Each structure stands twice: as C-alpha cells, then as structure tokens.
Amino acid sequence: MMRKVKSIVVFCASSLGKENIYEEQAAHVGHVFAKKGIRLVYGGGRVGLMGAVANGALEKGGEVIGVIPEFLNSKEREHTGVTKLITVDTMHDRKRIMHDYSDGVIALPGGFGTLEELFEMVTWGQLGLHKKPVGILNTNGYYDHLLLFIDHMTAEGLLKEENKSMLLFGNTIEELLEKMERYEAPKVTKWIEKDEI
C-alpha cells in the first residue's frame, strides 16, 4: 500500500562538513521536497546543512517550517526567510512540535544532535507511539558504519529484526522517499509479543 508523505521532518547538522557533497545533497533534498509538494519541517537555523536544505526548498517555492529554541537563536542563527518560524522554550518542545507537524522523518548527515533526534523518533515508533516512516539518507556512505553497528545490535539479540526494519535507508532522496511511501509499521512493538496479538 502506498502512502502520501506530505510533511517530513529533516534532522541534520548545523555545520557543512568537509565534503561539498553534503551541502549539495542537502540542497537537492529541499529541491525534491518542493517539486513533490512535501512540506519541510526542520530545526529553524540558516547555517550548515540545516540552512542548505531549507534554502533548497525555498528556492523552488517549497513550504518550510522552522522550529528553534530561543536559547539556540544566537548559535544556529534563525532563518527569517522560512514560511513559518516557531520559537519554543526547550529542545523537548522543539521535537514534539516537529513531530506534530510531520508524517515522516529523515536524517541527513549530522552529529550527536542529529542522532539523538533520529533515535528518539524511531524509538517512539518502536514503542507504538506513532506509525510514521523514519529514514536515513546515506549521502556519500556517511552512515555506513552506523548500518554495520545496527546489524551488530540485531546479531547480538539486543534489537529485534522487526524493529531494525523500521529504520529505512536510502543512498538517494528519491530512493528513500519511495521506501517511505511503501512503509507499513510493524504490528509488533517492543513490548508486545506476537502471541499477544
């Protein structure tokens, strides 16, 4: 069954990284969102990959919602050109509002903050708190080592195969969006065994 993903949260770095491809692909994600009529929801900054994906969407006439905590305004430099900018008090408020505004989640390359946001969202799905597709765009093989570690978690019996399958991976945004449109949340969540259904 195909789903229409109309609004996607993008988590990514507030820096650009060493390779130009990260910025180029972040901008391309924004272009693709605008072309497909997908609303971008993101962290509200105008710097780094955050700024690149937002600018990419805006350049092509896309809708962009930024959500930024007040205390980060000076660090991430809020993007005043977005369609709507929401200022919140805490990081928790930021994630909650981003979740509420979206029906899918994608992580582009990033650091600790990106991983924390990504894994909180996939954990919420694992616990049955939402049924949204959650994906990783593996630009330039950036997340190859994370993929290997997730395989290791599963092999060691600390992550169920059905929960592992909840995290989608794509090497291009087009591939990842197709997987997200075909995604069906598993009936089995972390605390429900198959024989209880």
Short mmCIF file of C-alpha atoms in Angstrom, two decimals:
data_model
loop_
_atom_site.label_atom_id
_atom_site.label_comp_id
_atom_site.label_asym_id
_atom_site.label_seq_id
_atom_site.Cartn_x
_atom_site.Cartn_y
_atom_site.Cartn_z
CA MET A 1 0.00 0.00 0.00
CA MET A 2 1.36 3.43 -0.97
CA ARG A 3 1.12 6.33 1.45
CA LYS A 4 1.40 10.00 0.57
CA VAL A 5 4.06 11.59 2.75
CA LYS A 6 3.11 15.27 2.75
CA SER A 7 5.26 16.73 5.52
CA ILE A 8 8.69 15.50 6.59
CA VAL A 9 10.96 16.45 9.49
CA VAL A 10 14.60 16.65 8.44
CA PHE A 11 17.27 16.36 11.12
CA CYS A 12 20.79 17.34 10.07
CA ALA A 13 23.97 19.18 11.03
CA SER A 14 24.27 22.88 11.79
CA SER A 15 27.69 22.70 10.09
CA LEU A 16 28.55 21.86 6.47
CA GLY A 17 31.13 19.10 6.92
CA LYS A 18 34.36 18.66 4.98
CA GLU A 19 32.94 17.45 1.67
CA ASN A 20 30.88 19.66 -0.65
CA ILE A 21 28.59 16.75 -1.45
CA TYR A 22 26.85 17.08 1.92
CA GLU A 23 25.73 20.64 1.22
CA GLU A 24 24.88 19.82 -2.40
CA GLN A 25 22.72 16.86 -1.43
CA ALA A 26 21.01 18.75 1.39
CA ALA A 27 20.00 21.44 -1.11
CA HIS A 28 18.85 18.71 -3.51
CA VAL A 29 16.62 17.27 -0.78
CA GLY A 30 14.99 20.69 -0.46
CA HIS A 31 14.53 20.89 -4.25
CA VAL A 32 12.91 17.45 -4.37
CA PHE A 33 10.58 18.27 -1.48
CA ALA A 34 9.40 21.44 -3.23
CA LYS A 35 8.93 19.62 -6.54
CA LYS A 36 6.86 16.88 -4.88
CA GLY A 37 4.86 19.29 -2.73
CA ILE A 38 6.34 17.93 0.51
CA ARG A 39 6.46 20.43 3.36
CA LEU A 40 9.88 20.64 5.05
CA VAL A 41 9.93 20.80 8.84
CA TYR A 42 13.39 21.37 10.31
CA GLY A 43 15.38 22.94 13.12
CA GLY A 44 14.94 26.57 12.02
CA GLY A 45 18.60 27.54 11.50
CA ARG A 46 20.11 29.26 8.48
CA VAL A 47 23.60 27.74 8.81
CA GLY A 48 25.12 24.37 7.93
CA LEU A 49 23.15 21.58 6.31
CA MET A 50 20.04 22.91 8.04
CA GLY A 51 20.33 26.14 6.09
CA ALA A 52 21.15 24.27 2.87
CA VAL A 53 18.04 22.06 2.94
CA ALA A 54 15.79 25.00 3.87
CA ASN A 55 17.24 27.22 1.16
CA GLY A 56 16.94 24.41 -1.37
CA ALA A 57 13.22 24.08 -0.68
CA LEU A 58 12.64 27.84 -0.65
CA GLU A 59 14.50 28.33 -3.95
CA LYS A 60 11.95 26.08 -5.66
CA GLY A 61 8.91 27.59 -3.94
CA GLY A 62 8.52 24.95 -1.24
CA GLU A 63 6.88 25.34 2.17
CA VAL A 64 9.34 25.39 5.08
CA ILE A 65 8.50 25.31 8.79
CA GLY A 66 11.37 26.02 11.18
CA VAL A 67 11.26 25.16 14.89
CA ILE A 68 14.02 26.62 17.06
CA PRO A 69 14.52 27.00 20.82
CA GLU A 70 15.06 30.56 22.00
CA PHE A 71 18.47 29.76 23.52
CA LEU A 72 19.79 28.46 20.17
CA ASN A 73 18.92 31.57 18.17
CA SER A 74 22.40 33.03 18.63
CA LYS A 75 24.16 29.74 17.83
CA GLU A 76 22.12 28.35 14.95
CA ARG A 77 21.06 31.77 13.69
CA GLU A 78 17.37 31.52 12.98
CA HIS A 79 16.29 31.53 9.34
CA THR A 80 14.00 34.54 8.88
CA GLY A 81 13.11 33.62 5.29
CA VAL A 82 11.14 30.45 6.02
CA THR A 83 7.39 30.13 5.53
CA LYS A 84 6.82 29.89 9.28
CA LEU A 85 9.27 30.07 12.18
CA ILE A 86 8.19 28.71 15.55
CA THR A 87 10.25 29.67 18.61
CA VAL A 88 9.99 27.33 21.60
CA ASP A 89 11.43 27.15 25.11
CA THR A 90 13.15 23.75 25.17
CA MET A 91 14.64 21.04 22.98
CA HIS A 92 11.82 18.72 24.06
CA ASP A 93 9.25 21.27 22.87
CA ARG A 94 11.12 21.50 19.57
CA LYS A 95 10.97 17.75 18.93
CA ARG A 96 7.32 17.49 19.99
CA ILE A 97 6.23 20.27 17.64
CA MET A 98 8.34 18.91 14.78
CA HIS A 99 6.70 15.53 15.34
CA ASP A 100 3.23 17.08 15.39
CA TYR A 101 3.83 18.92 12.11
CA SER A 102 5.09 15.88 10.19
CA ASP A 103 4.13 12.46 8.90
CA GLY A 104 7.67 11.25 8.25
CA VAL A 105 11.25 11.72 9.47
CA ILE A 106 14.58 11.82 7.62
CA ALA A 107 18.11 12.22 8.98
CA LEU A 108 20.76 13.73 6.74
CA PRO A 109 24.41 13.65 7.83
CA GLY A 110 24.94 15.17 11.27
CA GLY A 111 26.50 14.74 14.68
CA PHE A 112 25.28 13.88 18.18
CA GLY A 113 22.21 16.12 17.97
CA THR A 114 21.07 14.58 14.69
CA LEU A 115 21.49 11.05 16.04
CA GLU A 116 19.69 11.88 19.28
CA GLU A 117 16.72 13.31 17.39
CA LEU A 118 16.64 10.43 14.91
CA PHE A 119 16.78 7.68 17.51
CA GLU A 120 14.18 9.31 19.71
CA MET A 121 11.77 9.30 16.76
CA VAL A 122 12.50 5.70 15.80
CA THR A 123 12.16 4.68 19.47
CA TRP A 124 8.73 6.33 19.63
CA GLY A 125 7.79 4.21 16.62
CA GLN A 126 9.22 1.10 18.25
CA LEU A 127 7.03 1.77 21.28
CA GLY A 128 3.95 2.21 19.09
CA LEU A 129 3.61 5.95 19.77
CA HIS A 130 3.47 6.68 16.03
CA LYS A 131 3.42 4.80 12.71
CA LYS A 132 5.46 7.28 10.67
CA PRO A 133 8.29 6.17 8.39
CA VAL A 134 11.72 7.11 9.71
CA GLY A 135 14.63 7.15 7.29
CA ILE A 136 18.33 7.88 6.92
CA LEU A 137 19.77 9.45 3.78
CA ASN A 138 23.17 7.81 3.48
CA THR A 139 24.91 10.56 1.49
CA ASN A 140 28.43 9.60 0.41
CA GLY A 141 28.30 6.49 2.65
CA TYR A 142 28.20 8.73 5.72
CA TYR A 143 26.13 6.26 7.74
CA ASP A 144 27.79 3.04 6.57
CA HIS A 145 29.34 2.40 9.99
CA LEU A 146 26.04 3.03 11.73
CA LEU A 147 24.41 0.45 9.46
CA LEU A 148 27.05 -2.08 10.47
CA PHE A 149 26.51 -1.30 14.15
CA ILE A 150 22.74 -1.72 13.82
CA ASP A 151 23.38 -5.12 12.21
CA HIS A 152 25.62 -5.94 15.18
CA MET A 153 22.90 -4.92 17.66
CA THR A 154 20.50 -7.28 15.90
CA ALA A 155 23.02 -10.13 15.70
CA GLU A 156 23.67 -9.81 19.44
CA GLY A 157 19.95 -10.13 20.19
CA LEU A 158 19.57 -6.61 21.59
CA LEU A 159 17.47 -5.28 18.71
CA LYS A 160 14.60 -7.26 17.17
CA GLU A 161 14.68 -7.79 13.42
CA GLU A 162 11.21 -6.27 13.02
CA ASN A 163 12.31 -3.17 14.94
CA LYS A 164 15.50 -2.92 12.89
CA SER A 165 13.36 -2.90 9.74
CA MET A 166 11.57 0.22 10.99
CA LEU A 167 14.63 2.34 10.17
CA LEU A 168 14.75 2.90 6.41
CA PHE A 169 17.94 3.65 4.49
CA GLY A 170 18.48 5.19 1.07
CA ASN A 171 21.52 6.41 -0.84
CA THR A 172 19.43 8.99 -2.72
CA ILE A 173 16.46 11.05 -1.59
CA GLU A 174 14.39 9.60 -4.42
CA GLU A 175 15.08 6.03 -3.26
CA LEU A 176 14.37 6.91 0.37
CA LEU A 177 11.08 8.68 -0.38
CA GLU A 178 9.90 5.65 -2.36
CA LYS A 179 10.64 3.41 0.63
CA MET A 180 8.83 5.81 2.93
CA GLU A 181 5.76 5.79 0.71
CA ARG A 182 5.70 1.96 0.84
CA TYR A 183 6.35 1.76 4.59
CA GLU A 184 3.96 -0.12 6.85
CA ALA A 185 4.57 0.00 10.58
CA PRO A 186 5.03 -3.45 12.15
CA LYS A 187 2.15 -4.81 14.20
CA VAL A 188 4.64 -5.98 16.79
CA THR A 189 6.02 -3.23 19.01
CA LYS A 190 8.77 -3.54 21.58
CA TRP A 191 6.55 -4.60 24.48
CA ILE A 192 4.02 -6.75 22.59
CA GLU A 193 4.94 -10.29 21.66
CA LYS A 194 3.45 -11.99 18.60
CA ASP A 195 1.38 -14.42 20.66
CA GLU A 196 -0.32 -11.50 22.44
CA ILE A 197 -1.84 -10.12 19.22
#
